[in-house]
């Protein structure tokens, strides 16, 4: 079959350069949005994990007359100046202490720190604790008995329970200093009504 010259024609140099410039322009537009998209995806996954912790917490409260766990604000192995158990230890009957629900996907340091648990008759090697800090003002209280309700007049929907444990240097009980960057631009929070939301730098809760 005979083909015409026009059917065999390829891209000209100018057409190729125009195509490359268009692709480069599209990459330039999309590339800055990728970190924000990754951050949003990590925040969303972190919120799902927090809600799982919140569901376990509701089971705990059902058994304990709506009282929140008695726990320190930073779990083992972190040095918190309290003899109370960590939140994940206090919740162990309802959620495994090393459950993936306690890990924020943006956390590359805190959850995975190795340590030795010497609370039992024999030492046990453990990995991490959790990516979140517990609001100890709730410890051993019903939400309506806390200063959040009595003095700040907050409702359960904007009373924080756990929030991202990030953006600083923290000391372990055996004297190590572990530094971590912020997990996200906007801090994730688990609220007393069981929903996970965000608390931004302007103090807005959603």
PDB file of C-alpha atoms in Angstrom:
ATOM      1  CA  UNK A   1       0.000   0.000   0.000  1.00  0.00           C
ATOM      2  CA  UNK A   2       1.347   3.376  -1.027  1.00  0.00           C
ATOM      3  CA  UNK A   3       1.569   6.026   1.736  1.00  0.00           C
ATOM      4  CA  UNK A   4       1.697   9.735   1.120  1.00  0.00           C
ATOM      5  CA  UNK A   5       4.586  11.788   2.502  1.00  0.00           C
ATOM      6  CA  UNK A   6       2.232  13.540   4.914  1.00  0.00           C
ATOM      7  CA  UNK A   7       1.290  10.242   6.599  1.00  0.00           C
ATOM      8  CA  UNK A   8       4.952   9.604   7.463  1.00  0.00           C
ATOM      9  CA  UNK A   9       5.589  13.053   8.876  1.00  0.00           C
ATOM     10  CA  UNK A  10       6.870  13.126  12.508  1.00  0.00           C
ATOM     11  CA  UNK A  11       7.170  15.953  15.024  1.00  0.00           C
ATOM     12  CA  UNK A  12       9.143  18.961  13.939  1.00  0.00           C
ATOM     13  CA  UNK A  13      11.787  20.374  16.273  1.00  0.00           C
ATOM     14  CA  UNK A  14       9.562  23.352  17.096  1.00  0.00           C
ATOM     15  CA  UNK A  15       6.578  21.101  17.932  1.00  0.00           C
ATOM     16  CA  UNK A  16       8.796  18.964  20.160  1.00  0.00           C
ATOM     17  CA  UNK A  17      10.128  22.019  22.000  1.00  0.00           C
ATOM     18  CA  UNK A  18       6.602  23.368  22.486  1.00  0.00           C
ATOM     19  CA  UNK A  19       5.455  20.004  23.913  1.00  0.00           C
ATOM     20  CA  UNK A  20       8.422  19.886  26.308  1.00  0.00           C
ATOM     21  CA  UNK A  21       7.779  23.457  27.463  1.00  0.00           C
ATOM     22  CA  UNK A  22       4.093  22.660  28.132  1.00  0.00           C
ATOM     23  CA  UNK A  23       5.056  19.568  30.155  1.00  0.00           C
ATOM     24  CA  UNK A  24       7.639  21.608  32.101  1.00  0.00           C
ATOM     25  CA  UNK A  25       5.042  24.296  32.818  1.00  0.00           C
ATOM     26  CA  UNK A  26       2.554  21.682  34.091  1.00  0.00           C
ATOM     27  CA  UNK A  27       5.222  20.153  36.346  1.00  0.00           C
ATOM     28  CA  UNK A  28       6.034  23.622  37.662  1.00  0.00           C
ATOM     29  CA  UNK A  29       2.365  24.178  38.513  1.00  0.00           C
ATOM     30  CA  UNK A  30       1.774  20.768  40.113  1.00  0.00           C
ATOM     31  CA  UNK A  31       5.063  20.251  41.969  1.00  0.00           C
ATOM     32  CA  UNK A  32       4.469  22.840  44.744  1.00  0.00           C
ATOM     33  CA  UNK A  33       1.082  21.232  45.463  1.00  0.00           C
ATOM     34  CA  UNK A  34       2.559  17.765  46.087  1.00  0.00           C
ATOM     35  CA  UNK A  35       3.913  18.442  49.618  1.00  0.00           C
ATOM     36  CA  UNK A  36       0.557  19.940  50.628  1.00  0.00           C
ATOM     37  CA  UNK A  37      -1.253  16.918  49.186  1.00  0.00           C
ATOM     38  CA  UNK A  38       1.050  14.516  51.067  1.00  0.00           C
ATOM     39  CA  UNK A  39       0.576  16.513  54.273  1.00  0.00           C
ATOM     40  CA  UNK A  40      -3.211  16.432  53.866  1.00  0.00           C
ATOM     41  CA  UNK A  41      -3.114  12.665  53.245  1.00  0.00           C
ATOM     42  CA  UNK A  42      -1.009  12.073  56.378  1.00  0.00           C
ATOM     43  CA  UNK A  43      -3.330  14.283  58.442  1.00  0.00           C
ATOM     44  CA  UNK A  44      -6.353  12.366  57.157  1.00  0.00           C
ATOM     45  CA  UNK A  45      -4.757   8.998  58.000  1.00  0.00           C
ATOM     46  CA  UNK A  46      -3.770  10.338  61.415  1.00  0.00           C
ATOM     47  CA  UNK A  47      -7.383  11.406  61.996  1.00  0.00           C
ATOM     48  CA  UNK A  48      -8.596   7.888  61.172  1.00  0.00           C
ATOM     49  CA  UNK A  49      -6.151   6.455  63.744  1.00  0.00           C
ATOM     50  CA  UNK A  50      -7.244   8.998  66.342  1.00  0.00           C
ATOM     51  CA  UNK A  51     -10.886   8.067  65.812  1.00  0.00           C
ATOM     52  CA  UNK A  52      -9.963   4.421  66.458  1.00  0.00           C
ATOM     53  CA  UNK A  53      -8.396   5.474  69.761  1.00  0.00           C
ATOM     54  CA  UNK A  54     -11.531   7.500  70.468  1.00  0.00           C
ATOM     55  CA  UNK A  55     -13.739   4.444  69.929  1.00  0.00           C
ATOM     56  CA  UNK A  56     -11.633   2.424  72.385  1.00  0.00           C
ATOM     57  CA  UNK A  57     -11.815   5.330  74.823  1.00  0.00           C
ATOM     58  CA  UNK A  58     -15.614   5.305  74.657  1.00  0.00           C
ATOM     59  CA  UNK A  59     -15.540   1.623  75.678  1.00  0.00           C
ATOM     60  CA  UNK A  60     -13.228   2.519  78.559  1.00  0.00           C
ATOM     61  CA  UNK A  61     -15.551   5.300  79.716  1.00  0.00           C
ATOM     62  CA  UNK A  62     -18.608   3.039  79.486  1.00  0.00           C
ATOM     63  CA  UNK A  63     -16.952   0.691  81.948  1.00  0.00           C
ATOM     64  CA  UNK A  64     -15.666   3.479  84.220  1.00  0.00           C
ATOM     65  CA  UNK A  65     -18.779   5.661  84.611  1.00  0.00           C
ATOM     66  CA  UNK A  66     -17.665   8.174  81.963  1.00  0.00           C
ATOM     67  CA  UNK A  67     -14.377   8.895  83.791  1.00  0.00           C
ATOM     68  CA  UNK A  68     -11.278   9.423  81.643  1.00  0.00           C
ATOM     69  CA  UNK A  69      -8.161   7.279  82.214  1.00  0.00           C
ATOM     70  CA  UNK A  70      -5.723   8.252  84.941  1.00  0.00           C
ATOM     71  CA  UNK A  71      -2.529   8.672  82.933  1.00  0.00           C
ATOM     72  CA  UNK A  72       0.452  10.966  82.423  1.00  0.00           C
ATOM     73  CA  UNK A  73       0.691  13.315  79.479  1.00  0.00           C
ATOM     74  CA  UNK A  74       3.682  11.585  77.836  1.00  0.00           C
ATOM     75  CA  UNK A  75       3.669   7.773  77.687  1.00  0.00           C
ATOM     76  CA  UNK A  76       6.637   5.535  78.425  1.00  0.00           C
ATOM     77  CA  UNK A  77       9.517   5.722  77.584  1.00  0.00           C
ATOM     78  CA  UNK A  78       9.293   9.517  77.865  1.00  0.00           C
ATOM     79  CA  UNK A  79      10.265  11.407  80.994  1.00  0.00           C
ATOM     80  CA  UNK A  80       7.118  13.131  82.237  1.00  0.00           C
ATOM     81  CA  UNK A  81       7.681  13.560  85.979  1.00  0.00           C
ATOM     82  CA  UNK A  82       4.718  11.374  86.905  1.00  0.00           C
ATOM     83  CA  UNK A  83       4.361   7.862  88.308  1.00  0.00           C
ATOM     84  CA  UNK A  84       1.045   7.416  86.523  1.00  0.00           C
ATOM     85  CA  UNK A  85       0.844   4.923  83.653  1.00  0.00           C
ATOM     86  CA  UNK A  86       1.005   6.111  80.078  1.00  0.00           C
ATOM     87  CA  UNK A  87      -2.311   6.602  78.295  1.00  0.00           C
ATOM     88  CA  UNK A  88      -1.726   3.498  76.175  1.00  0.00           C
ATOM     89  CA  UNK A  89      -0.967   1.460  79.319  1.00  0.00           C
ATOM     90  CA  UNK A  90      -4.131   2.719  81.025  1.00  0.00           C
ATOM     91  CA  UNK A  91      -6.129   1.721  77.923  1.00  0.00           C
ATOM     92  CA  UNK A  92      -4.559  -1.724  77.460  1.00  0.00           C
ATOM     93  CA  UNK A  93      -7.801  -3.657  78.176  1.00  0.00           C
ATOM     94  CA  UNK A  94      -9.475  -1.868  75.266  1.00  0.00           C
ATOM     95  CA  UNK A  95      -6.648  -1.278  72.773  1.00  0.00           C
ATOM     96  CA  UNK A  96      -3.250  -2.973  72.481  1.00  0.00           C
ATOM     97  CA  UNK A  97      -0.565  -0.678  73.920  1.00  0.00           C
ATOM     98  CA  UNK A  98       1.420  -0.814  70.649  1.00  0.00           C
ATOM     99  CA  UNK A  99      -1.598  -0.634  68.354  1.00  0.00           C
ATOM    100  CA  UNK A 100      -1.008   1.096  64.982  1.00  0.00           C
ATOM    101  CA  UNK A 101      -3.907   3.378  65.969  1.00  0.00           C
ATOM    102  CA  UNK A 102      -1.487   5.138  68.341  1.00  0.00           C
ATOM    103  CA  UNK A 103       0.833   6.025  65.465  1.00  0.00           C
ATOM    104  CA  UNK A 104       0.486   9.146  63.364  1.00  0.00           C
ATOM    105  CA  UNK A 105       1.686   8.530  59.762  1.00  0.00           C
ATOM    106  CA  UNK A 106       3.659  11.784  59.933  1.00  0.00           C
ATOM    107  CA  UNK A 107       5.640  10.506  62.944  1.00  0.00           C
ATOM    108  CA  UNK A 108       9.007   9.040  61.944  1.00  0.00           C
ATOM    109  CA  UNK A 109      10.650   9.197  65.388  1.00  0.00           C
ATOM    110  CA  UNK A 110       8.450   9.089  68.476  1.00  0.00           C
ATOM    111  CA  UNK A 111       6.381   5.930  68.036  1.00  0.00           C
ATOM    112  CA  UNK A 112       9.333   3.772  66.935  1.00  0.00           C
ATOM    113  CA  UNK A 113      11.830   4.612  69.713  1.00  0.00           C
ATOM    114  CA  UNK A 114      13.134   1.341  71.252  1.00  0.00           C
ATOM    115  CA  UNK A 115      13.126   1.050  75.045  1.00  0.00           C
ATOM    116  CA  UNK A 116      13.162  -1.508  77.838  1.00  0.00           C
ATOM    117  CA  UNK A 117      10.099  -1.896  80.035  1.00  0.00           C
ATOM    118  CA  UNK A 118      11.226  -2.764  83.571  1.00  0.00           C
ATOM    119  CA  UNK A 119       7.796  -2.508  85.214  1.00  0.00           C
ATOM    120  CA  UNK A 120       7.362  -6.306  85.443  1.00  0.00           C
ATOM    121  CA  UNK A 121       9.395  -9.071  87.049  1.00  0.00           C
ATOM    122  CA  UNK A 122      11.613  -9.312  83.934  1.00  0.00           C
ATOM    123  CA  UNK A 123      12.627  -6.547  81.475  1.00  0.00           C
ATOM    124  CA  UNK A 124      10.736  -6.485  78.165  1.00  0.00           C
ATOM    125  CA  UNK A 125      12.065  -4.849  74.989  1.00  0.00           C
ATOM    126  CA  UNK A 126       9.435  -2.585  73.469  1.00  0.00           C
ATOM    127  CA  UNK A 127       9.137  -0.227  70.526  1.00  0.00           C
ATOM    128  CA  UNK A 128       7.781   3.254  71.054  1.00  0.00           C
ATOM    129  CA  UNK A 129       4.567   4.228  72.745  1.00  0.00           C
ATOM    130  CA  UNK A 130       2.309   6.590  70.866  1.00  0.00           C
ATOM    131  CA  UNK A 131       2.459   9.676  68.682  1.00  0.00           C
ATOM    132  CA  UNK A 132       0.042  11.670  70.838  1.00  0.00           C
ATOM    133  CA  UNK A 133       0.076  13.650  74.061  1.00  0.00           C
ATOM    134  CA  UNK A 134      -2.714  13.154  76.609  1.00  0.00           C
ATOM    135  CA  UNK A 135      -4.447  16.167  78.159  1.00  0.00           C
ATOM    136  CA  UNK A 136      -4.026  15.273  81.835  1.00  0.00           C
ATOM    137  CA  UNK A 137      -6.614  17.812  82.996  1.00  0.00           C
ATOM    138  CA  UNK A 138      -9.112  15.086  82.028  1.00  0.00           C
ATOM    139  CA  UNK A 139      -7.298  12.393  84.008  1.00  0.00           C
ATOM    140  CA  UNK A 140      -9.662  10.635  86.428  1.00  0.00           C
ATOM    141  CA  UNK A 141     -12.484  13.104  85.697  1.00  0.00           C
ATOM    142  CA  UNK A 142     -15.758  13.242  83.822  1.00  0.00           C
ATOM    143  CA  UNK A 143     -15.650  15.859  81.099  1.00  0.00           C
ATOM    144  CA  UNK A 144     -18.242  18.049  82.862  1.00  0.00           C
ATOM    145  CA  UNK A 145     -16.038  18.139  86.002  1.00  0.00           C
ATOM    146  CA  UNK A 146     -12.971  19.556  84.250  1.00  0.00           C
ATOM    147  CA  UNK A 147     -11.912  23.186  84.024  1.00  0.00           C
ATOM    148  CA  UNK A 148     -12.643  22.981  80.273  1.00  0.00           C
ATOM    149  CA  UNK A 149     -16.350  22.714  81.087  1.00  0.00           C
ATOM    150  CA  UNK A 150     -16.524  24.631  84.375  1.00  0.00           C
ATOM    151  CA  UNK A 151     -14.348  27.643  83.535  1.00  0.00           C
ATOM    152  CA  UNK A 152     -13.788  27.691  79.774  1.00  0.00           C
ATOM    153  CA  UNK A 153     -17.391  26.605  79.073  1.00  0.00           C
ATOM    154  CA  UNK A 154     -16.263  24.191  76.379  1.00  0.00           C
ATOM    155  CA  UNK A 155     -18.479  21.384  75.141  1.00  0.00           C
ATOM    156  CA  UNK A 156     -17.218  17.825  74.494  1.00  0.00           C
ATOM    157  CA  UNK A 157     -16.991  18.656  70.782  1.00  0.00           C
ATOM    158  CA  UNK A 158     -14.181  21.184  71.413  1.00  0.00           C
ATOM    159  CA  UNK A 159     -12.550  19.707  74.546  1.00  0.00           C
ATOM    160  CA  UNK A 160      -9.212  18.139  73.514  1.00  0.00           C
ATOM    161  CA  UNK A 161      -8.141  14.667  74.725  1.00  0.00           C
ATOM    162  CA  UNK A 162      -5.087  13.824  72.601  1.00  0.00           C
ATOM    163  CA  UNK A 163      -3.018  15.878  70.183  1.00  0.00           C
ATOM    164  CA  UNK A 164       0.057  15.380  67.986  1.00  0.00           C
ATOM    165  CA  UNK A 165       3.203  14.806  70.068  1.00  0.00           C
ATOM    166  CA  UNK A 166       5.619  16.692  67.810  1.00  0.00           C
ATOM    167  CA  UNK A 167       7.848  19.642  67.144  1.00  0.00           C
ATOM    168  CA  UNK A 168      10.504  19.469  69.848  1.00  0.00           C
ATOM    169  CA  UNK A 169      13.191  17.562  71.723  1.00  0.00           C
ATOM    170  CA  UNK A 170      12.021  15.058  74.328  1.00  0.00           C
ATOM    171  CA  UNK A 171      13.964  13.139  76.974  1.00  0.00           C
ATOM    172  CA  UNK A 172      13.495   9.439  77.590  1.00  0.00           C
ATOM    173  CA  UNK A 173      13.545   7.871  81.037  1.00  0.00           C
ATOM    174  CA  UNK A 174      17.018   6.464  80.316  1.00  0.00           C
ATOM    175  CA  UNK A 175      18.454   9.886  79.431  1.00  0.00           C
ATOM    176  CA  UNK A 176      18.257   9.972  75.616  1.00  0.00           C
ATOM    177  CA  UNK A 177      17.161  13.151  73.854  1.00  0.00           C
ATOM    178  CA  UNK A 178      15.015  12.561  70.753  1.00  0.00           C
ATOM    179  CA  UNK A 179      14.180  15.426  68.396  1.00  0.00           C
ATOM    180  CA  UNK A 180      11.272  15.378  65.993  1.00  0.00           C
ATOM    181  CA  UNK A 181       9.889  17.889  63.491  1.00  0.00           C
ATOM    182  CA  UNK A 182       6.212  18.762  63.291  1.00  0.00           C
ATOM    183  CA  UNK A 183       4.171  15.872  61.893  1.00  0.00           C
ATOM    184  CA  UNK A 184       1.890  18.291  60.029  1.00  0.00           C
ATOM    185  CA  UNK A 185       1.444  22.001  59.389  1.00  0.00           C
ATOM    186  CA  UNK A 186      -1.887  21.812  61.254  1.00  0.00           C
ATOM    187  CA  UNK A 187      -2.087  19.937  64.560  1.00  0.00           C
ATOM    188  CA  UNK A 188      -4.504  17.002  64.789  1.00  0.00           C
ATOM    189  CA  UNK A 189      -6.674  16.686  67.905  1.00  0.00           C
ATOM    190  CA  UNK A 190      -8.995  14.019  69.312  1.00  0.00           C
ATOM    191  CA  UNK A 191     -11.945  15.669  71.067  1.00  0.00           C
ATOM    192  CA  UNK A 192     -14.008  14.452  74.013  1.00  0.00           C
ATOM    193  CA  UNK A 193     -17.034  13.641  71.847  1.00  0.00           C
ATOM    194  CA  UNK A 194     -14.889  11.115  69.928  1.00  0.00           C
ATOM    195  CA  UNK A 195     -14.320  13.057  66.714  1.00  0.00           C
ATOM    196  CA  UNK A 196     -10.882  13.898  65.337  1.00  0.00           C
ATOM    197  CA  UNK A 197     -10.324  17.389  64.000  1.00  0.00           C
ATOM    198  CA  UNK A 198      -7.638  19.993  63.616  1.00  0.00           C
ATOM    199  CA  UNK A 199      -6.357  22.859  65.664  1.00  0.00           C
ATOM    200  CA  UNK A 200      -4.467  25.382  63.576  1.00  0.00           C
ATOM    201  CA  UNK A 201      -2.016  28.082  64.638  1.00  0.00           C
ATOM    202  CA  UNK A 202      -4.843  30.647  64.845  1.00  0.00           C
ATOM    203  CA  UNK A 203      -6.646  28.533  67.452  1.00  0.00           C
ATOM    204  CA  UNK A 204      -9.462  27.452  65.165  1.00  0.00           C
ATOM    205  CA  UNK A 205     -11.051  24.100  65.987  1.00  0.00           C
ATOM    206  CA  UNK A 206     -12.865  22.160  63.265  1.00  0.00           C
TER     207      UNK A 206
END
